[in-house]
Amino acid sequence: MSPQKKLINSVDSCVDEALCGLIRANAGLSLLQGHRVVLRSDLDNLRGKVALLSGGGSGHEPAHGGYVGAGMLSAAVAGGVFASPPPASILAAIMSLHNAGASGILLIVKNYTGDRLNFGLAAEQARNHGVTVDMVIVAEDCAFDRPSKAGRRGLCGTIFIHKLAGALAEEGSSLDQIVAKVTEVLKGIGTLGVSLSPCSVPGCLPSFNLPPGDMELGLGIHGEPGIKRSKVASADEVVKTMIDHMTNPDSQSYLPLKSGDSVVLCVNNLGALSCLEMAVVTRANLGAVVARVMSGSFMTSLEMAGMSLTVMRANEEILRLFDAKTAAPAWPNLSTARVSGHSYITGPPAMGTRPQDDKHSEGPLSPVMRKSLERVCSTLLEKQEELNSLDRAAGDGDCGNTHAQAARAIQEWLQDHVVPGCPGKLLSVLAGLVQEKMGGSSGALYSLFLTAAAGHVTEGRSNAAAWASAMHAGTQAMRRYGGADPGDRTMLDALCPAVDELMKLTTAPPGGQMAILQAAVQKAASGAEETRNLTARAGRASYIAAERVTLPDPGAVAVAAILRAYTDKCQ
């Protein structure tokens, strides 16, 4: 079997060329230089108002760039196909909106681990720049009766939040008012998808196999299989099955909907249904009063032949916001402005240098910190294949590679730079390096940890108690944005027990510190080993059957190895 045919120029360039096509077709949009970020061309009109930023992986077009415009999003960040956008691009978008005079920035994020981590990291970094920023997580998927720890996915209901929040922002509502309103509205939104075929990422085979005559219910927007497979039924029967599932009160993900409720309905083409099929589905009876209906391609999954239904309970205030005018090209408004001659590029924001590019001065702690880093890097390189092997059992088999990338990046930096005497500055440097070079959820998690820890250790405050507090702050940041807790079969199962032990350093006498450090390393090792007996409730492994995941979590093993390498150097 060969990859599906695509009408593109190349796999590597298709995302950037698609963004260029969007910009060239709409004079109201521009691209942020050096980033996959779509901006409003009229950023000056944001002064004094709340700006809205969303985004996610490519392959869902017209989401999210098509919803940029007055009355909806101020900017949208695109990742690779089905891949979360990098934190650096998210931060660049935030700073562009902030520099334009926005009174605050609202991040509208679909509930996927990568998006939460990367948008969360950018939010934390923006706050360090003095930006007022908040984040709303959209999680309206009705597929799972008992959602895992990862929670309900964010699907096409996200564009309703774009629209309502955009209308409120245009009216001059405050950031807190917008967050409060859309948080309440989210309780009345539900989405469910069905498909007659899988999709395929450019250059890859189809994401799953679906025999002729079968359909998949409850699938997501990244090509992952659904919750139930059955024979294809009539359009009316399929819609009834979907609505019954969405409104079943026995499900923890159900949408409370009564006969006679006023709703807004979105019939969303997942990519390859014909307009005729979409029209047939749209006419089906929901058993509710449909005050507004939109039918078309709003959040797709490449060429998947399927559709999703999104239902939103709507009172008069919601309908008023829903009906407000917007210039966003994908919200059935088409740009009538002359396209030729408008500027496609917006210059990058003034963000200063990256921490790893700053010049630093050495201090008394520099030699020992350098030796510790060198030992940690060599350990990770030695464990590359072991970590890859562990990851193949529950992921894509690249955990060792990503850690090795980070180790090599740190080694290269050490060759050309002095280690700053201030530990906090070193942690900021490391955060920048892993964010840029490590990639994936691991890169975001480590960068979050290091960014949050950096403010707790300085050149004048670097004793054992300060380092323990820094470790604790870093761990809390990982838990907050990653959504995982101890027991979820992640790196936290090694890190949290070790940090709990290290917190004893805040009261321990100097003579007892090494014993605490050794005990923390042992607890990390034990925590990593015990993950083989845990059921994954967060991250990619949470979507794999528990009986297939019997080896220790590679992230936890990596954390334990890092702590042991540091301890070996301290002895």
XYZ file of C-alpha atoms in Angstrom:
571
model
C 0.000 0.000 0.000
C 1.301 3.457 -0.901
C 0.451 6.849 0.654
C -2.731 8.574 -0.516
C -2.421 11.013 -3.419
C -2.405 14.687 -2.422
C -2.600 17.791 -4.601
C 0.438 19.447 -3.044
C 3.925 20.443 -4.168
C 5.789 18.642 -1.388
C 5.157 17.144 2.032
C 7.655 19.505 3.669
C 6.259 22.719 2.207
C 2.509 22.087 2.170
C 1.716 23.815 5.501
C 3.626 27.006 4.675
C 2.239 27.125 1.143
C -1.315 26.651 2.441
C -0.844 29.567 4.850
C 0.490 31.675 1.998
C -2.587 30.779 -0.074
C -4.897 31.838 2.769
C -3.114 35.188 3.117
C -3.083 35.923 -0.597
C -6.823 35.300 -0.848
C -7.679 37.652 2.021
C -6.447 41.223 2.265
C -7.463 41.404 5.916
C -4.800 38.903 6.971
C -1.011 38.853 7.185
C 1.768 36.466 8.222
C 4.138 37.077 11.107
C 7.675 36.971 9.743
C 9.542 33.832 10.756
C 6.493 32.072 12.231
C 3.400 30.176 11.127
C 1.184 32.855 12.636
C -1.784 34.471 10.874
C -2.562 37.992 12.109
C -5.206 40.604 11.454
C -3.784 43.210 9.099
C -5.430 45.963 11.159
C -3.661 45.309 14.476
C -3.983 49.018 15.383
C -7.720 48.463 15.896
C -6.938 46.163 18.855
C -5.709 49.037 21.041
C -7.534 48.962 24.376
C -9.436 45.778 23.537
C -8.933 42.120 24.465
C -7.140 40.139 21.741
C -7.991 36.501 21.014
C -5.398 33.891 20.030
C -6.052 30.271 19.086
C -4.441 27.631 16.920
C -3.352 24.035 16.657
C -2.095 21.560 14.116
C -2.594 22.066 10.392
C -4.905 19.741 8.469
C -8.066 21.196 10.067
C -8.524 24.034 7.577
C -10.194 26.494 7.578
C -9.392 26.283 11.316
C -7.802 28.272 12.679
C -6.401 30.898 10.324
C -9.707 31.308 8.537
C -11.286 32.640 11.732
C -8.895 35.581 12.067
C -10.615 38.923 11.595
C -12.516 41.651 13.402
C -15.234 40.038 15.531
C -13.374 36.731 15.915
C -9.681 35.852 16.418
C -6.914 38.429 16.433
C -4.335 35.792 15.471
C -3.960 32.044 14.939
C -0.861 29.849 15.276
C -0.384 26.800 13.040
C 1.690 23.709 13.762
C 2.655 20.975 11.353
C -0.048 18.598 10.158
C -1.812 17.309 13.301
C 1.043 18.714 15.448
C 0.770 21.346 18.156
C 2.387 24.696 17.274
C 5.708 25.474 18.989
C 5.719 27.715 22.096
C 8.081 30.199 20.441
C 5.539 30.964 17.711
C 2.706 31.185 20.242
C 4.744 33.637 22.317
C 5.616 35.669 19.210
C 1.905 35.934 18.420
C 1.096 36.979 21.997
C 3.801 39.645 21.976
C 2.627 40.985 18.604
C -0.889 41.444 19.993
C 0.436 42.929 23.215
C 2.688 45.363 21.340
C -0.327 46.413 19.268
C -1.906 47.775 22.442
C -4.311 44.946 23.388
C -5.529 45.262 26.993
C -5.203 41.510 27.527
C -4.793 38.270 25.573
C -7.207 35.318 25.726
C -5.839 31.964 24.533
C -8.570 29.624 23.241
C -7.086 26.109 23.333
C -8.485 22.718 22.333
C -8.028 20.050 25.001
C -5.044 18.120 23.686
C -1.919 17.601 25.796
C 0.465 19.192 23.296
C -1.705 22.267 22.820
C -2.205 22.719 26.553
C 1.501 22.397 27.240
C 2.729 24.657 24.468
C 0.110 27.359 24.923
C 0.588 27.101 28.699
C 4.343 27.526 28.405
C 3.918 30.547 26.119
C 1.408 32.032 28.576
C 3.860 31.696 31.432
C 6.618 33.251 29.360
C 4.322 36.114 28.331
C 3.474 36.826 31.959
C 7.197 37.158 32.594
C 7.129 39.904 29.939
C 4.335 41.695 31.798
C 1.504 40.596 29.515
C -2.009 40.078 30.911
C -3.035 36.685 29.560
C -5.654 34.030 30.342
C -6.539 30.679 28.801
C -9.812 28.859 28.121
C -9.707 25.107 27.419
C -12.384 23.819 25.031
C -13.330 20.195 25.792
C -16.799 19.511 24.351
C -16.374 16.023 22.831
C -19.348 13.782 23.704
C -17.826 10.495 22.474
C -16.610 8.858 25.671
C -19.063 7.767 28.358
C -16.206 7.682 30.858
C -13.428 10.029 29.673
C -9.849 9.224 30.700
C -7.687 11.535 32.793
C -6.770 13.292 29.548
C -10.375 14.520 29.459
C -12.789 15.317 26.652
C -11.247 16.448 23.383
C -11.694 19.895 21.882
C -13.497 19.702 18.537
C -15.577 21.910 16.244
C -17.342 23.607 19.176
C -14.134 25.626 19.473
C -15.245 27.895 16.628
C -18.411 28.823 18.563
C -16.131 30.068 21.340
C -14.082 31.986 18.753
C -17.270 33.686 17.579
C -18.840 34.540 20.932
C -15.582 35.660 22.531
C -14.772 37.700 19.418
C -18.084 39.521 19.563
C -17.581 40.308 23.257
C -14.048 41.569 22.630
C -15.236 43.783 19.788
C -17.799 45.327 22.144
C -15.061 46.180 24.634
C -15.719 43.528 27.299
C -12.881 42.912 29.748
C -10.745 39.761 29.774
C -12.399 38.513 32.978
C -15.883 39.135 31.569
C -15.108 37.223 28.379
C -13.595 34.279 30.269
C -16.598 34.087 32.590
C -19.096 34.203 29.722
C -17.489 31.592 27.469
C -16.804 29.290 30.422
C -20.521 29.284 31.145
C -21.439 28.804 27.465
C -19.079 25.806 27.197
C -21.340 23.878 29.576
C -23.996 23.894 26.861
C -21.896 22.788 23.862
C -21.433 19.219 22.638
C -19.832 17.650 19.545
C -19.762 14.142 18.067
C -18.230 12.930 14.820
C -18.834 10.054 12.401
C -16.856 8.968 9.355
C -17.037 6.654 6.378
C -13.264 6.677 5.811
C -9.964 7.421 7.559
C -7.647 10.247 6.564
C -3.931 10.255 5.822
C -1.230 12.734 6.754
C 0.701 13.845 3.633
C 3.335 11.234 2.841
C 1.806 8.631 5.186
C -0.595 5.709 4.997
C -4.223 6.069 6.197
C -4.564 6.510 9.964
C -6.753 3.417 10.371
C -8.495 0.802 8.228
C -12.254 0.931 7.706
C -13.820 -1.866 5.638
C -16.242 -0.898 2.840
C -19.758 -0.447 4.174
C -18.603 0.382 7.730
C -18.640 3.695 9.574
C -16.813 4.907 12.670
C -18.640 6.805 15.444
C -16.971 9.121 17.940
C -13.656 9.672 16.189
C -11.467 12.724 16.762
C -10.012 15.220 14.297
C -6.491 13.741 14.125
C -7.318 10.519 12.336
C -7.657 8.468 15.505
C -10.321 5.690 15.480
C -13.658 6.188 17.178
C -15.505 4.414 19.952
C -17.865 2.275 17.894
C -17.887 0.714 14.429
C -21.076 -0.290 12.627
C -22.602 -0.664 9.180
C -23.406 2.520 7.295
C -27.035 3.537 7.893
C -29.235 6.216 6.354
C -28.428 9.870 7.079
C -31.467 10.271 9.331
C -30.580 7.136 11.311
C -26.971 8.263 11.719
C -28.022 11.693 12.990
C -30.485 10.114 15.435
C -27.772 7.763 16.725
C -25.430 10.710 17.204
C -27.951 12.909 19.004
C -29.064 10.007 21.231
C -25.427 9.370 22.192
C -24.712 13.051 22.797
C -27.736 13.525 25.052
C -27.611 10.223 26.955
C -27.623 11.200 30.669
C -25.814 7.953 31.575
C -22.691 9.360 29.916
C -20.359 11.667 31.809
C -19.864 13.618 28.576
C -23.505 14.167 27.707
C -25.082 17.423 26.585
C -28.188 18.296 28.628
C -30.804 18.960 25.952
C -34.581 18.973 26.289
C -37.246 18.961 23.617
C -38.035 22.562 22.777
C -34.615 23.915 23.761
C -33.308 26.629 21.469
C -29.996 25.612 19.897
C -27.416 26.583 17.316
C -26.417 23.651 15.099
C -23.184 23.251 13.194
C -22.994 20.449 10.627
C -19.266 20.246 9.967
C -17.770 18.474 6.968
C -14.655 16.604 8.136
C -13.176 16.980 4.683
C -14.558 14.818 1.902
C -18.354 14.572 2.079
C -20.075 16.013 -0.951
C -22.203 19.143 -0.631
C -25.229 16.983 -1.473
C -24.545 14.637 1.471
C -23.988 17.599 3.789
C -27.301 19.122 2.761
C -29.115 15.825 3.424
C -27.593 15.591 6.905
C -28.409 19.229 7.659
C -32.129 18.707 7.087
C -32.364 15.889 9.665
C -34.573 16.459 12.719
C -32.756 17.163 15.995
C -35.776 17.199 18.278
C -34.920 20.749 19.315
C -35.661 24.276 18.109
C -32.839 25.126 15.733
C -32.506 28.896 15.963
C -29.442 29.023 13.705
C -27.762 26.432 11.503
C -24.407 26.463 9.748
C -23.387 23.737 7.339
C -20.027 23.396 5.627
C -16.334 22.799 6.264
C -15.348 24.540 9.498
C -12.899 22.206 11.266
C -11.780 19.385 9.005
C -9.568 16.327 9.279
C -7.800 16.464 5.902
C -9.755 14.299 3.415
C -11.823 12.315 5.933
C -15.242 11.423 4.500
C -17.319 12.225 7.557
C -19.051 14.927 9.502
C -19.514 16.141 13.039
C -22.513 17.677 14.740
C -22.008 20.491 17.219
C -24.997 21.657 19.252
C -24.982 24.766 21.434
C -27.804 25.763 23.736
C -28.621 29.376 22.920
C -30.586 32.137 24.652
C -31.189 35.596 23.213
C -27.846 36.949 24.448
C -25.905 34.082 22.872
C -27.787 34.538 19.608
C -27.010 38.277 19.657
C -23.297 37.541 19.962
C -23.533 34.748 17.393
C -25.179 37.114 14.881
C -22.644 39.926 15.375
C -20.691 40.884 12.272
C -17.223 39.500 11.675
C -14.615 39.941 8.978
C -13.196 36.417 9.442
C -13.171 34.841 5.948
C -14.218 31.342 7.025
C -17.281 32.514 8.938
C -19.578 32.714 5.997
C -18.252 36.228 5.208
C -16.087 36.662 2.115
C -13.523 39.412 1.744
C -14.424 41.965 -0.931
C -11.239 44.053 -0.577
C -8.691 44.220 -3.338
C -6.076 41.523 -2.705
C -3.189 42.587 -4.957
C -0.725 44.948 -3.380
C -1.505 44.425 0.276
C 1.333 43.582 2.634
C 1.539 39.877 3.402
C 4.148 40.119 6.122
C 4.137 41.724 9.550
C 7.510 42.364 11.135
C 8.478 40.343 14.214
C 7.786 41.811 17.671
C 10.546 43.286 19.826
C 11.181 40.386 22.208
C 14.865 40.797 23.074
C 17.424 38.020 22.849
C 16.885 34.427 23.844
C 18.349 33.462 27.254
C 20.798 31.068 25.576
C 22.153 33.934 23.438
C 22.793 36.349 26.338
C 26.298 36.974 27.633
C 26.809 35.752 31.192
C 29.501 36.072 33.821
C 30.831 33.095 35.751
C 30.536 32.671 39.504
C 31.637 30.292 42.253
C 28.959 27.755 41.306
C 29.760 27.730 37.579
C 32.331 24.865 37.596
C 30.168 22.434 39.566
C 27.065 23.265 37.517
C 29.026 22.681 34.303
C 30.274 19.275 35.489
C 26.773 18.261 36.569
C 25.349 19.210 33.187
C 28.069 17.315 31.344
C 27.327 14.178 33.382
C 23.561 14.469 32.791
C 24.080 14.904 29.030
C 26.369 11.893 28.729
C 23.897 9.787 30.721
C 21.014 10.698 28.418
C 23.066 9.880 25.342
C 24.006 6.499 26.838
C 20.339 5.739 27.511
C 19.038 6.839 24.098
C 18.223 3.395 22.728
C 16.900 2.105 26.072
C 14.422 4.995 26.230
C 13.424 4.517 22.583
C 12.754 0.829 23.239
C 10.547 1.614 26.233
C 8.677 4.257 24.229
C 7.919 1.907 21.354
C 5.629 -0.037 23.687
C 3.302 2.920 24.267
C 4.271 5.758 21.951
C 6.123 6.558 18.769
C 9.474 5.229 19.963
C 11.369 8.510 20.004
C 11.696 9.313 23.712
C 15.411 8.511 23.673
C 15.925 10.561 20.518
C 14.232 13.640 21.965
C 16.280 13.442 25.171
C 19.427 12.936 23.104
C 18.582 16.022 21.026
C 18.337 18.056 24.223
C 21.615 16.621 25.538
C 23.489 17.446 22.326
C 22.051 20.965 22.270
C 23.271 21.543 25.831
C 26.698 20.090 25.035
C 27.047 22.383 22.017
C 26.036 25.392 24.115
C 28.557 24.486 26.811
C 31.359 24.448 24.231
C 30.820 28.092 23.281
C 29.482 29.692 26.465
C 30.405 30.213 30.092
C 28.011 28.817 32.670
C 26.410 31.794 34.441
C 27.104 32.155 38.132
C 23.386 32.699 38.756
C 21.605 29.308 38.810
C 18.310 30.909 37.766
C 19.896 32.286 34.607
C 21.299 28.845 33.800
C 17.853 27.288 34.217
C 16.420 29.907 31.839
C 19.114 29.035 29.302
C 18.315 25.336 29.599
C 14.583 26.067 29.270
C 15.242 27.892 26.018
C 17.452 25.132 24.677
C 15.048 22.259 25.376
C 12.082 24.259 24.100
C 13.842 24.897 20.803
C 15.764 21.653 20.301
C 13.889 18.895 22.158
C 10.399 19.344 20.711
C 7.271 17.355 21.483
C 5.457 17.213 24.803
C 8.690 16.321 26.597
C 10.344 19.526 25.435
C 7.388 21.591 26.607
C 7.284 19.811 29.974
C 10.989 20.206 30.680
C 10.894 23.832 29.550
C 7.891 24.507 31.777
C 9.723 22.913 34.709
C 12.893 24.925 34.148
C 11.061 28.200 33.465
C 9.000 27.938 36.644
C 12.033 26.873 38.714
C 14.325 29.637 37.441
C 12.879 32.376 39.621
C 13.541 30.477 42.857
C 17.355 30.280 42.679
C 19.699 33.252 42.312
C 23.395 33.841 42.843
C 22.644 35.010 46.370
C 20.001 32.391 47.074
C 21.208 29.005 45.912
C 21.309 26.861 49.032
C 19.708 23.428 49.275
C 16.386 24.847 50.464
C 16.207 27.214 47.485
C 16.903 24.382 45.036
C 14.193 22.270 46.691
C 11.697 25.131 46.327
C 12.706 25.541 42.689
C 12.152 21.820 42.014
C 8.749 22.027 43.687
C 7.729 25.072 41.642
C 8.809 23.362 38.428
C 6.857 20.222 39.253
C 3.713 22.203 40.036
C 3.945 23.964 36.661
C 4.178 20.617 34.882
C 1.107 19.350 36.717
C -0.876 22.520 36.069
C -0.388 22.678 32.324
C 0.203 19.028 31.529
C -2.919 17.894 33.387
C -1.204 14.809 34.837
C -0.759 13.790 38.470
C 1.264 11.120 40.277
C -0.266 7.751 39.450
C -1.051 8.652 35.832
C 2.001 6.784 34.480
C 4.099 9.766 33.421
C 7.468 11.271 34.332
C 5.735 12.781 37.371
C 5.669 9.330 38.972
C 9.447 9.579 39.303
C 9.722 13.328 39.797
C 7.042 13.965 42.447
C 8.276 11.426 45.054
C 11.815 12.761 44.584
C 10.701 16.376 45.014
C 8.661 15.490 48.101
C 11.831 14.024 49.600
C 13.920 17.026 48.515
C 11.551 19.400 50.299
C 13.022 18.012 53.527
C 16.117 20.035 52.615
C 14.278 23.178 53.710
C 14.659 22.114 57.352
C 17.552 19.622 57.292
C 20.942 20.443 58.852
C 23.896 20.626 56.409
C 25.211 17.248 57.515
C 21.991 15.484 56.509
C 21.598 16.896 53.016
C 23.446 14.174 51.097
C 21.320 11.453 52.690
C 18.165 13.296 51.594
C 19.536 13.673 48.076
C 20.342 9.962 47.863
C 16.881 9.086 49.213
C 15.280 11.327 46.574
C 17.183 9.553 43.804
C 16.079 6.180 45.144
C 12.449 7.317 45.279
C 12.673 8.514 41.675
C 14.052 5.127 40.603
C 11.335 3.270 42.529
C 8.641 5.546 41.115
C 9.859 4.931 37.578
C 9.897 1.156 38.078
C 6.404 1.161 39.563
C 4.966 2.793 36.433
C 4.968 -0.643 34.783
C 2.031 -1.489 37.093
C 0.087 1.741 36.448
C -2.648 2.452 33.918
C -1.869 5.480 31.775
C -4.370 8.273 32.384
C -2.566 11.133 30.655
C -0.489 11.617 27.523
C -0.404 9.456 24.396
C -0.238 6.154 26.303
C -3.679 6.854 27.838
C -5.246 5.951 24.471
C -3.629 2.494 24.387
C -5.104 -0.605 26.056
C -3.574 -1.101 29.519
C -2.682 -4.753 28.886
C -0.365 -3.646 26.063
C 1.607 -1.271 28.292
C 3.715 -3.375 30.685
C 7.129 -1.693 30.651
C 8.149 1.313 32.761
C 7.259 4.755 31.445
C 10.262 6.085 29.461
C 9.781 9.655 30.702
C 9.902 8.501 34.311
C 13.000 6.408 33.592
C 14.668 9.456 32.036
C 13.907 11.628 35.077
C 15.334 9.006 37.429
C 18.485 8.786 35.301
C 18.936 12.577 35.331
C 18.654 12.747 39.123
C 21.049 9.837 39.583
C 23.588 11.426 37.232
C 23.472 14.629 39.260
C 23.871 12.752 42.533
C 26.819 10.741 41.242
C 28.539 14.012 40.388
C 27.840 15.473 43.838
C 29.424 12.568 45.707
